[in-house]
Short mmCIF file of C-alpha atoms and ligand atoms in Angstrom, two decimals:
data_model
loop_
_atom_site.label_atom_id
_atom_site.label_comp_id
_atom_site.label_asym_id
_atom_site.label_seq_id
_atom_site.Cartn_x
_atom_site.Cartn_y
_atom_site.Cartn_z
CA UNK W 1 0.22 0.15 0.09
CA UNK W 2 1.29 3.41 -1.03
CA UNK W 3 2.39 6.17 1.50
CA UNK W 4 2.53 8.80 -0.74
CA UNK W 5 1.03 11.97 0.70
CA UNK W 6 -2.62 12.79 -0.72
CA UNK W 7 -4.16 16.18 -0.70
CA UNK W 8 -8.06 16.59 -1.06
CA UNK W 9 -9.35 20.05 -1.66
CA UNK W 10 -12.84 20.63 -0.34
CA UNK W 11 -14.35 19.86 2.98
CA UNK W 12 -17.87 18.56 1.92
CA UNK W 13 -19.46 15.45 1.51
CA UNK W 14 -17.24 14.02 -1.21
CA UNK W 15 -13.97 15.20 0.32
CA UNK W 16 -14.45 13.70 3.56
CA UNK W 17 -15.70 10.62 2.59
CA UNK W 18 -12.94 10.27 0.64
CA UNK W 19 -10.37 10.76 3.81
CA UNK W 20 -12.57 8.38 5.43
CA UNK W 21 -12.29 5.65 2.77
CA UNK W 22 -8.31 6.33 2.36
CA UNK W 23 -8.12 5.30 6.03
CA UNK W 24 -10.75 2.59 5.86
CA UNK W 25 -8.51 1.05 3.19
CA UNK W 26 -5.22 0.96 4.83
CA UNK W 27 -3.60 4.17 3.57
CA UNK W 28 -0.69 5.10 5.80
CA UNK W 29 0.54 8.25 4.53
CA UNK W 30 -0.54 11.69 4.92
CA UNK W 31 -3.81 12.47 4.08
CA UNK W 32 -4.29 16.51 4.05
CA UNK W 33 -8.03 17.96 3.75
CA UNK W 34 -8.17 21.45 3.03
CA UNK W 35 -11.48 23.04 3.28
CA UNK W 36 -12.62 26.65 2.81
CA UNK W 37 -15.57 26.75 5.13
CA UNK W 38 -14.82 27.21 8.70
CA UNK W 39 -16.90 24.15 9.86
CA UNK W 40 -15.90 20.93 9.73
CA UNK W 41 -17.33 18.55 6.62
CA UNK W 42 -21.16 18.58 7.20
CA UNK W 43 -24.26 17.23 5.18
CA UNK W 44 -26.24 19.67 3.14
CA UNK W 45 -29.42 17.91 2.68
CA UNK W 46 -31.07 18.62 6.10
CA UNK W 47 -29.72 22.09 5.83
CA UNK W 48 -33.33 22.79 3.48
CA UNK W 49 -35.51 20.66 5.59
CA UNK W 50 -35.55 19.25 8.99
CA UNK W 51 -32.53 21.23 10.46
CA UNK W 52 -34.06 24.24 8.68
CA UNK W 53 -37.07 23.65 10.48
CA UNK W 54 -35.61 23.22 13.79
CA UNK W 55 -36.32 19.35 13.90
CA UNK W 56 -32.96 18.03 13.90
CA UNK W 57 -30.00 19.54 15.73
CA UNK W 58 -26.36 19.74 14.71
CA UNK W 59 -25.45 16.53 15.78
CA UNK W 60 -27.44 15.39 12.56
CA UNK W 61 -24.86 17.22 10.11
CA UNK W 62 -21.38 16.29 10.70
CA UNK W 63 -19.82 13.53 8.00
CA UNK W 64 -17.84 11.94 10.32
CA UNK W 65 -17.47 12.94 14.47
CA UNK W 66 -15.30 15.91 15.30
CA UNK W 67 -12.77 13.47 16.91
CA UNK W 68 -11.98 11.49 14.01
CA UNK W 69 -9.75 13.33 12.01
CA UNK W 70 -7.41 13.69 14.47
CA UNK W 71 -7.99 10.06 15.62
CA UNK W 72 -7.26 8.83 12.29
CA UNK W 73 -4.35 11.19 11.23
CA UNK W 74 -6.08 12.97 8.72
CA UNK W 75 -4.85 16.89 8.78
CA UNK W 76 -8.16 18.74 8.55
CA UNK W 77 -7.25 22.54 7.71
CA UNK W 78 -10.17 24.51 8.28
CA UNK W 79 -10.56 28.34 6.80
CA UNK W 80 -7.67 27.25 4.26
CA UNK W 81 -8.89 27.85 0.96
CA UNK W 82 -6.56 26.51 -1.97
CA UNK W 83 -5.48 29.19 -4.48
CA UNK W 84 -4.14 27.19 -7.28
CA UNK W 85 -2.79 24.06 -8.13
CA UNK W 86 0.19 22.89 -10.35
CA UNK W 87 -0.09 19.20 -11.61
CA UNK W 88 3.31 19.11 -13.44
CA UNK W 89 5.23 19.88 -10.15
CA UNK W 90 2.54 18.16 -8.04
CA UNK W 91 1.75 20.77 -5.72
CA UNK W 92 -0.83 22.85 -4.45
CA UNK W 93 -0.83 26.80 -3.00
CA UNK W 94 -2.85 27.65 -0.23
CA UNK W 95 -4.41 30.91 0.75
CA UNK W 96 -1.46 31.87 3.26
CA UNK W 97 1.20 31.76 0.40
CA UNK W 98 1.98 28.20 1.59
CA UNK W 99 3.13 25.21 -0.93
CA UNK W 100 2.39 21.51 -0.21
CA UNK W 101 3.65 18.62 -2.39
CA UNK W 102 0.99 15.56 -3.23
CA UNK W 103 1.65 12.09 -4.74
CA UNK W 104 -2.01 12.30 -5.46
CA UNK W 105 -4.52 15.17 -5.23
CA UNK W 106 -8.65 15.17 -5.13
CA UNK W 107 -10.67 17.95 -6.37
CA UNK W 108 -14.01 17.94 -4.27
CA UNK W 109 -14.59 21.53 -4.58
CA UNK W 110 -18.51 20.84 -5.10
CA UNK W 111 -20.77 23.76 -6.71
CA UNK W 112 -21.74 27.43 -5.87
CA UNK W 113 -25.19 28.96 -6.20
CA UNK W 114 -25.66 30.39 -9.63
CA UNK W 115 -26.37 34.44 -9.11
CA UNK W 116 -28.17 36.63 -10.93
CA UNK W 117 -27.29 40.16 -12.23
CA UNK W 118 -30.53 41.52 -10.55
CA UNK W 119 -31.06 45.13 -9.36
CA UNK W 120 -31.11 45.07 -5.80
CA UNK W 121 -29.71 41.69 -5.29
CA UNK W 122 -27.40 43.05 -2.87
CA UNK W 123 -29.88 44.30 -0.37
CA UNK W 124 -30.45 42.73 3.04
CA UNK W 125 -32.82 40.34 3.10
CA UNK W 126 -31.72 38.81 -0.09
CA UNK W 127 -29.39 35.46 -0.50
CA UNK W 128 -28.75 32.20 -1.89
CA UNK W 129 -28.81 29.08 0.07
CA UNK W 130 -25.85 26.47 0.25
CA UNK W 131 -23.88 26.77 3.34
CA UNK W 132 -25.06 26.04 7.29
CA UNK W 133 -24.64 29.75 7.58
CA UNK W 134 -27.13 30.32 4.96
CA UNK W 135 -29.55 27.87 6.81
CA UNK W 136 -29.02 29.78 10.23
CA UNK W 137 -29.31 32.86 8.99
CA UNK W 138 -32.73 32.02 7.15
CA UNK W 139 -34.15 30.25 10.21
CA UNK W 140 -33.86 33.41 12.13
CA UNK W 141 -35.67 34.92 9.45
CA UNK W 142 -38.32 32.65 8.85
CA UNK W 143 -38.93 31.26 12.33
CA UNK W 144 -41.28 33.61 13.74
CA UNK W 145 -43.77 33.46 10.96
CA UNK W 146 -45.80 36.40 9.45
CA UNK W 147 -43.21 37.80 6.72
CA UNK W 148 -43.47 37.85 3.04
CA UNK W 149 -41.13 35.66 1.15
CA UNK W 150 -39.96 35.50 -2.31
CA UNK W 151 -38.39 32.45 -3.52
CA UNK W 152 -36.91 32.70 -7.27
CA UNK W 153 -36.16 29.21 -8.50
CA UNK W 154 -38.73 26.39 -8.99
CA UNK W 155 -36.23 23.83 -8.65
CA UNK W 156 -35.45 21.29 -5.65
CA UNK W 157 -33.97 23.91 -3.30
CA UNK W 158 -36.69 26.46 -3.95
CA UNK W 159 -39.35 23.99 -3.68
CA UNK W 160 -37.67 22.94 -0.26
CA UNK W 161 -36.96 26.39 0.88
CA UNK W 162 -40.69 27.46 0.10
CA UNK W 163 -42.02 24.51 2.04
CA UNK W 164 -40.28 25.17 5.26
CA UNK W 165 -41.11 29.22 4.93
CA UNK W 166 -44.56 28.20 4.65
CA UNK W 167 -44.76 25.77 7.50
CA UNK W 168 -43.32 28.31 9.85
CA UNK W 169 -46.33 30.45 8.92
CA UNK W 170 -45.08 32.80 6.20
CA UNK W 171 -46.83 33.88 3.15
CA UNK W 172 -44.72 32.39 0.12
CA UNK W 173 -44.71 33.24 -3.42
CA UNK W 174 -42.30 31.46 -5.53
CA UNK W 175 -41.17 32.44 -9.25
CA UNK W 176 -39.58 30.23 -11.88
CA UNK W 177 -39.16 30.27 -15.61
CA UNK W 178 -40.70 26.82 -16.12
CA UNK W 179 -44.57 26.50 -16.62
CA UNK W 180 -44.50 23.57 -13.68
CA UNK W 181 -42.32 23.67 -10.87
CA UNK W 182 -39.77 20.81 -11.40
CA UNK W 183 -40.81 20.32 -14.71
CA UNK W 184 -37.44 20.01 -15.98
CA UNK W 185 -36.88 17.24 -13.63
CA UNK W 186 -39.51 15.07 -13.46
CA UNK W 187 -42.08 16.40 -15.74
CA UNK W 188 -45.15 18.12 -16.10
CA UNK W 189 -47.42 15.58 -14.20
CA UNK W 190 -45.27 15.13 -11.55
CA UNK W 191 -44.21 18.82 -11.45
CA UNK W 192 -48.07 19.58 -11.16
CA UNK W 193 -48.33 16.85 -8.26
CA UNK W 194 -45.91 18.79 -6.18
CA UNK W 195 -47.49 22.42 -7.34
CA UNK W 196 -50.68 21.27 -5.87
CA UNK W 197 -48.83 19.81 -2.54
CA UNK W 198 -47.65 23.43 -2.17
CA UNK W 199 -50.88 25.26 -3.23
CA UNK W 200 -52.67 23.14 -0.62
CA UNK W 201 -50.47 24.28 1.84
CA UNK W 202 -50.64 28.21 1.05
CA UNK W 203 -47.59 28.54 -1.29
CA UNK W 204 -48.69 30.98 -4.25
CA UNK W 205 -46.91 30.44 -7.83
CA UNK W 206 -46.11 33.17 -10.47
CA UNK W 207 -45.17 30.59 -13.62
CA UNK W 208 -43.43 31.45 -16.01
CA UNK W 209 -42.18 34.30 -14.33
CA UNK W 210 -38.98 35.86 -13.88
CA UNK W 211 -37.64 38.79 -11.49
CA UNK W 212 -36.96 41.78 -13.35
CA UNK W 213 -35.98 43.52 -9.84
CA UNK W 214 -35.69 43.79 -6.26
CA UNK W 215 -36.62 46.87 -4.38
CA UNK W 216 -35.77 48.24 -0.92
CA UNK W 217 -35.63 51.07 1.52
CA UNK W 218 -32.55 51.89 3.68
CA UNK W 219 -30.40 49.06 2.27
CA UNK W 220 -33.44 46.32 3.24
CA UNK W 221 -35.34 44.60 0.74
CA UNK W 222 -38.97 45.59 0.28
CA UNK W 223 -40.24 43.62 -2.87
CA UNK W 224 -39.58 41.95 -6.05
CA UNK W 225 -40.94 43.31 -9.40
CA UNK W 226 -41.73 40.15 -11.80
CA UNK W 227 -40.92 40.70 -15.53
CA UNK W 228 -44.94 41.04 -15.90
CA UNK W 229 -44.58 44.16 -13.87
CA UNK W 230 -46.46 42.81 -10.85
CA UNK W 231 -44.67 44.34 -7.31
CA UNK W 232 -44.64 41.55 -4.60
CA UNK W 233 -44.14 42.55 -1.35
CA UNK W 234 -41.06 40.79 0.32
CA UNK W 235 -39.46 40.76 3.61
CA UNK W 236 -36.84 38.11 2.54
CA UNK W 237 -36.09 36.71 -0.86
CA UNK W 238 -33.82 33.64 -1.71
CA UNK W 239 -32.47 33.25 -5.18
CA UNK W 240 -32.45 29.55 -5.85
CA UNK W 241 -31.58 29.18 -9.34
CA UNK W 242 -29.24 26.31 -9.38
CA UNK W 243 -25.49 26.00 -9.01
CA UNK W 244 -22.47 26.37 -10.96
CA UNK W 245 -19.41 23.53 -10.30
CA UNK W 246 -16.43 25.20 -8.67
CA UNK W 247 -13.91 24.56 -11.53
CA UNK W 248 -11.61 27.68 -11.12
CA UNK W 249 -8.63 25.82 -9.85
CA UNK W 250 -8.92 22.98 -12.45
CA UNK W 251 -9.47 25.42 -15.46
CA UNK W 252 -6.69 27.60 -14.29
CA UNK W 253 -4.26 24.47 -14.18
CA UNK W 254 -5.48 23.51 -17.85
CA UNK W 255 -7.12 20.57 -16.76
CA UNK W 256 -10.13 19.26 -18.86
CA UNK W 257 -13.50 21.03 -18.09
CA UNK W 258 -16.80 20.78 -19.56
CA UNK W 259 -19.77 21.38 -16.95
CA UNK W 260 -17.53 20.08 -14.47
CA UNK W 261 -14.32 18.61 -14.37
CA UNK W 262 -14.30 15.74 -16.63
CA UNK W 263 -13.09 12.39 -15.32
CA UNK W 264 -13.22 8.64 -16.54
CA UNK W 265 -15.33 6.37 -14.74
CA UNK W 266 -12.30 6.09 -11.86
CA UNK W 267 -12.80 9.50 -11.23
CA UNK W 268 -9.26 10.65 -12.91
CA UNK W 269 -9.20 13.77 -14.27
CA UNK W 270 -6.82 14.55 -17.52
CA UNK W 271 -3.82 15.58 -15.16
CA UNK W 272 -1.85 12.38 -14.22
CA UNK W 273 -2.07 11.92 -10.10
CA UNK W 274 -5.65 14.42 -9.98
CA UNK W 275 -8.90 13.27 -9.34
CA UNK W 276 -12.41 14.86 -8.92
CA UNK W 277 -15.41 13.85 -7.08
CA UNK W 278 -18.91 15.09 -6.04
CA UNK W 279 -20.63 18.23 -7.59
CA UNK W 280 -17.91 19.08 -9.61
CA UNK W 281 -16.80 15.86 -11.27
CA UNK W 282 -18.40 15.40 -14.83
CA UNK W 283 -17.45 11.56 -14.61
CA UNK W 284 -18.03 8.89 -17.81
CA UNK W 285 -20.80 6.80 -16.66
CA UNK W 286 -20.44 3.07 -17.83
CA UNK W 287 -24.09 2.48 -17.59
CA UNK W 288 -24.63 5.43 -20.48
CA UNK W 289 -21.37 5.85 -22.10
CA UNK W 290 -21.95 9.41 -21.49
CA UNK W 291 -20.69 12.09 -18.90
CA UNK W 292 -23.08 12.88 -15.99
CA UNK W 293 -22.35 15.52 -13.46
CA UNK W 294 -24.91 14.85 -10.73
CA UNK W 295 -25.77 17.33 -7.76
CA UNK W 296 -26.84 14.66 -5.29
CA UNK W 297 -25.85 13.66 -2.11
CA UNK W 298 -25.27 9.93 -2.95
CA UNK W 299 -22.97 10.90 -5.72
CA UNK W 300 -20.91 12.58 -3.26
CA UNK W 301 -20.89 9.74 -0.72
CA UNK W 302 -20.19 7.16 -3.65
CA UNK W 303 -17.76 9.41 -5.62
CA UNK W 304 -15.50 10.01 -2.66
CA UNK W 305 -15.23 6.25 -2.10
CA UNK W 306 -14.50 5.76 -5.76
CA UNK W 307 -11.84 8.29 -5.91
CA UNK W 308 -9.88 7.23 -2.79
CA UNK W 309 -9.86 3.67 -4.18
CA UNK W 310 -8.72 4.83 -7.25
CA UNK W 311 -5.81 7.07 -5.57
CA UNK W 312 -4.89 4.00 -3.91
CA UNK W 313 -4.30 2.11 -7.07
CA UNK W 314 -7.27 -0.35 -6.39
CA UNK W 315 -10.15 -1.20 -8.72
CA UNK W 316 -12.96 1.31 -8.79
CA UNK W 317 -15.60 2.69 -10.76
CA UNK W 318 -18.46 5.17 -10.23
CA UNK W 319 -21.02 3.11 -11.82
CA UNK W 320 -24.01 3.25 -9.45
CA UNK W 321 -27.34 4.24 -10.29
CA UNK W 322 -28.03 8.20 -9.38
CA UNK W 323 -30.14 8.25 -6.45
CA UNK W 324 -31.80 11.50 -4.60
CA UNK W 325 -34.47 12.33 -2.19
CA UNK W 326 -36.69 15.18 -1.20
CA UNK W 327 -38.97 16.03 1.91
CA UNK W 328 -41.52 18.52 1.42
CA UNK W 329 -44.32 19.07 3.83
CA UNK W 330 -46.24 15.58 4.53
CA UNK W 331 -44.46 14.18 1.19
CA UNK W 332 -41.24 11.88 1.04
CA UNK W 333 -39.78 11.20 -2.35
CA UNK W 334 -37.03 9.25 -3.19
CA UNK W 335 -35.72 8.79 -7.12
CA UNK W 336 -33.33 6.71 -8.85
CA UNK W 337 -32.43 6.97 -12.18
CA UNK W 338 -30.80 8.40 -15.49
CA UNK W 339 -32.97 11.27 -16.68
CA UNK W 340 -31.12 11.90 -19.79
CA UNK W 341 -32.46 8.37 -20.57
CA UNK W 342 -36.06 9.26 -20.56
CA UNK W 343 -38.17 8.85 -23.62
CA UNK W 344 -41.79 9.57 -22.80
CA UNK W 345 -44.08 10.15 -19.50
CA UNK W 346 -44.26 8.30 -16.38
CA UNK W 347 -46.08 5.05 -15.66
CA UNK W 348 -48.00 5.58 -12.22
CA UNK W 349 -48.61 2.73 -9.84
CA UNK W 350 -50.70 3.79 -6.80
CA UNK W 351 -52.67 7.45 -6.50
CA UNK W 352 -51.23 10.81 -6.70
CA UNK W 353 -54.45 12.01 -4.90
CA UNK W 354 -53.44 9.81 -1.79
CA UNK W 355 -49.90 10.85 -2.11
CA UNK W 356 -48.55 7.77 -2.40
CA UNK W 357 -47.50 6.29 -5.35
CA UNK W 358 -44.66 4.90 -7.65
CA UNK W 359 -43.64 6.47 -11.36
CA UNK W 360 -41.48 4.72 -14.01
CA UNK W 361 -39.88 5.95 -16.85
CA UNK W 362 -38.83 3.90 -19.65
CA UNK W 363 -36.66 3.79 -22.74
CA UNK W 364 -37.44 0.98 -25.25
CA UNK W 365 -39.33 -1.06 -22.74
CA UNK W 366 -36.87 -1.05 -20.36
CA UNK W 367 -37.03 1.31 -16.80
CA UNK W 368 -34.47 3.96 -16.72
CA UNK W 369 -35.62 5.92 -13.76
CA UNK W 370 -38.27 5.38 -10.99
CA UNK W 371 -39.56 7.45 -8.16
CA UNK W 372 -41.44 6.48 -5.03
CA UNK W 373 -43.57 8.89 -2.95
CA UNK W 374 -44.62 7.89 0.50
CA UNK W 375 -44.01 4.33 -0.36
CA UNK W 376 -43.93 2.15 2.42
CA UNK W 377 -40.05 1.77 2.89
CA UNK W 378 -40.39 -1.74 4.15
CA UNK W 379 -41.27 -2.74 0.27
CA UNK W 380 -37.51 -1.37 -0.73
CA UNK W 381 -38.99 0.32 -3.50
CA UNK W 382 -35.95 1.95 -4.70
CA UNK W 383 -33.49 -0.77 -4.14
CA UNK W 384 -36.07 -2.85 -6.80
CA UNK W 385 -36.09 0.40 -9.12
CA UNK W 386 -32.24 0.43 -8.94
CA UNK W 387 -32.07 -3.45 -9.70
CA UNK W 388 -34.98 -3.19 -12.63
CA UNK W 389 -32.60 -0.45 -14.25
CA UNK W 390 -29.26 -2.14 -13.87
CA UNK W 391 -30.95 -5.76 -15.15
CA UNK W 392 -32.29 -3.70 -18.47
CA UNK W 393 -35.02 -6.03 -19.21
CA UNK W 394 -38.17 -4.90 -20.72
CA UNK W 395 -41.54 -4.34 -18.68
CA UNK W 396 -44.83 -3.79 -20.17
CA UNK W 397 -46.27 -0.29 -18.61
CA UNK W 398 -49.22 -2.41 -17.74
CA UNK W 399 -47.48 -4.54 -15.40
CA UNK W 400 -45.58 -1.40 -13.81
CA UNK W 401 -49.13 -0.14 -13.03
CA UNK W 402 -50.55 -2.76 -11.74
CA UNK W 403 -50.51 -2.74 -7.69
CA UNK W 404 -50.94 -6.53 -7.85
CA UNK W 405 -47.65 -7.61 -9.11
CA UNK W 406 -45.04 -6.97 -6.35
CA UNK W 407 -42.06 -5.21 -7.62
CA UNK W 408 -39.56 -7.86 -7.18
CA UNK W 409 -41.10 -10.02 -9.45
CA UNK W 410 -40.33 -8.07 -12.11
CA UNK W 411 -36.84 -8.60 -11.78
CA UNK W 412 -35.10 -11.10 -14.29
CA UNK W 413 -34.22 -13.77 -11.95
CA UNK W 414 -37.17 -13.31 -9.73
C1 LIG C 501 -29.47 22.90 0.68
C2 LIG C 501 -29.10 21.65 0.20
C3 LIG C 501 -29.99 20.76 -0.24
C4 LIG C 501 -29.83 19.77 -0.47
N1 LIG C 501 -30.47 18.38 -0.52
C5 LIG C 501 -30.40 17.39 -1.34
C6 LIG C 501 -31.22 16.06 -0.83
O1 LIG C 501 -32.32 16.20 -0.59
N2 LIG C 501 -30.85 14.81 -1.79
C7 LIG C 501 -29.68 15.04 -2.36
O2 LIG C 501 -29.27 14.09 -3.09
N3 LIG C 501 -28.72 16.13 -2.69
C8 LIG C 501 -29.26 16.99 -1.80
N4 LIG C 501 -28.12 18.32 -1.97
C9 LIG C 501 -27.07 18.14 -2.61
C10 LIG C 501 -25.87 17.55 -1.82
O3 LIG C 501 -25.85 17.96 -0.54
C11 LIG C 501 -24.64 17.64 -2.68
O4 LIG C 501 -24.76 17.02 -3.77
C12 LIG C 501 -23.28 17.62 -2.08
O5 LIG C 501 -23.50 18.30 -0.98
C13 LIG C 501 -22.12 17.67 -2.63
O6 LIG C 501 -21.09 17.34 -1.93
P1 LIG C 501 -19.67 17.98 -2.55
O7 LIG C 501 -18.78 17.64 -1.33
O8 LIG C 501 -19.49 17.30 -3.82
O9 LIG C 501 -19.59 19.51 -2.63
P2 LIG C 501 -20.12 20.48 -1.72
O10 LIG C 501 -20.69 19.91 -0.30
O11 LIG C 501 -20.41 21.78 -2.37
O12 LIG C 501 -18.35 20.89 -0.63
C14 LIG C 501 -17.46 21.41 -1.52
C15 LIG C 501 -16.67 22.06 -0.46
O13 LIG C 501 -15.60 22.76 -1.30
C16 LIG C 501 -14.86 23.97 -0.44
N5 LIG C 501 -14.18 24.57 -1.83
C17 LIG C 501 -14.58 25.35 -2.86
N6 LIG C 501 -13.54 25.89 -3.25
C18 LIG C 501 -12.50 25.53 -2.57
C19 LIG C 501 -11.15 25.83 -2.62
N7 LIG C 501 -10.32 26.67 -3.66
N8 LIG C 501 -10.26 25.57 -1.43
C20 LIG C 501 -10.97 24.97 -0.39
N9 LIG C 501 -12.16 24.46 -0.15
C21 LIG C 501 -12.71 24.98 -1.55
C22 LIG C 501 -16.58 24.41 -0.87
O14 LIG C 501 -16.61 25.76 0.51
C23 LIG C 501 -17.26 23.50 0.15
O15 LIG C 501 -17.42 23.55 1.59
C24 LIG C 501 -28.63 19.47 -1.55
C25 LIG C 501 -27.74 20.42 -1.33
C26 LIG C 501 -27.93 21.67 -0.53
C27 LIG C 501 -27.08 22.88 -0.88
#
């Protein structure tokens, strides 16, 4: 086993999981984790859900317990942004002017919220949402209820934040460029399901609509003007219009970048000894034969593991079926699959009205993606959906829709 020095840039889930995997696989050499944020690596999904709602405490967030780094000889440097990398010399530069040598380097720099060049977006009360500090800040603004909140963005984060804001008793209006929220992600029928869920809980939609400007007095936000000229009152505005992969270090170093850092299935970049994982990596996926950049928790977890193993010269490929989840009001949703392969509308098993259903998307008769909403976990729907996708066997939509046919009966060796 190698004893080379491994440097990890980025203290998110991918970076911390890589450090954990390096030690679990027996790597005895130095491991240095350089993190720009001042918090130890933590999970982001609860930030817009149970943590924002005050239903989970800080103990639910850390990727590993605080003492783990010292106990396992991982040098964790917080508040240490990397300012440059030199793949030819195998060095990284840190903010304090210091240069560190590496044998292998992992870029796990994640993504940053996309910003809008909107007049008024620098007013107090207007923000984006990505970090634990953002969650603390927004919770303080939402918790008392009774405020006007405008959410700009109809994707997963905008919808989760709208749900939390409304649950606290605020008046929430959501603007988005799509006809239906989440339409780009899950199509009009299921996007419509989430819209109805939100409307039943008091959220108001302006779709399609964009923000033309944000107004304020004395440096503080008072409203949002839409492109249709409507003036919406606002005490708080969140801009949740997607993220941009943080590729600046790779780009400056001449590493191949296209919608993220390009990698092979083992997460090797175009520079020898440099790997990328998590939101920043656009990895070649063996299942689709195309590059795939995922902005989901399980991709950062699995990517961190794969990159660590590959850095140690072990067999490793990121070949799992992508997975993510969301919780909004009384709906828990899980999704597995390859959105880029979907051809046509979903087949539904169960009832949208009762908020308990499965949805399957197909291509050439094969299941390529599947969603479960409030489906009993004991039935392990996601495990079976992933197996169905991997099996690549054709299944008739009638059978998929039939609640009388147990899901696992659809697997080829059942
Ligand atoms: C609010 C929220 C809710 C989410 N909910 C879900 C969900 O329900 N389900 C789901 O599947 N996924 C969800 N996600 C997505 C999931 O959290 C991300 O996919 C995951 O966090 C990506 O991890 P990462 O380690 O690749 O990147 P990040 O978590 O972005 O971590 C990267 C880190 O690198 C640091 N960094 C960047 N540049 C440098 C540098 N030059 N030097 C040092 N450090 C640097 C950044 O500051 C950051 O801390 C959510 C994300 C957010 C923000």
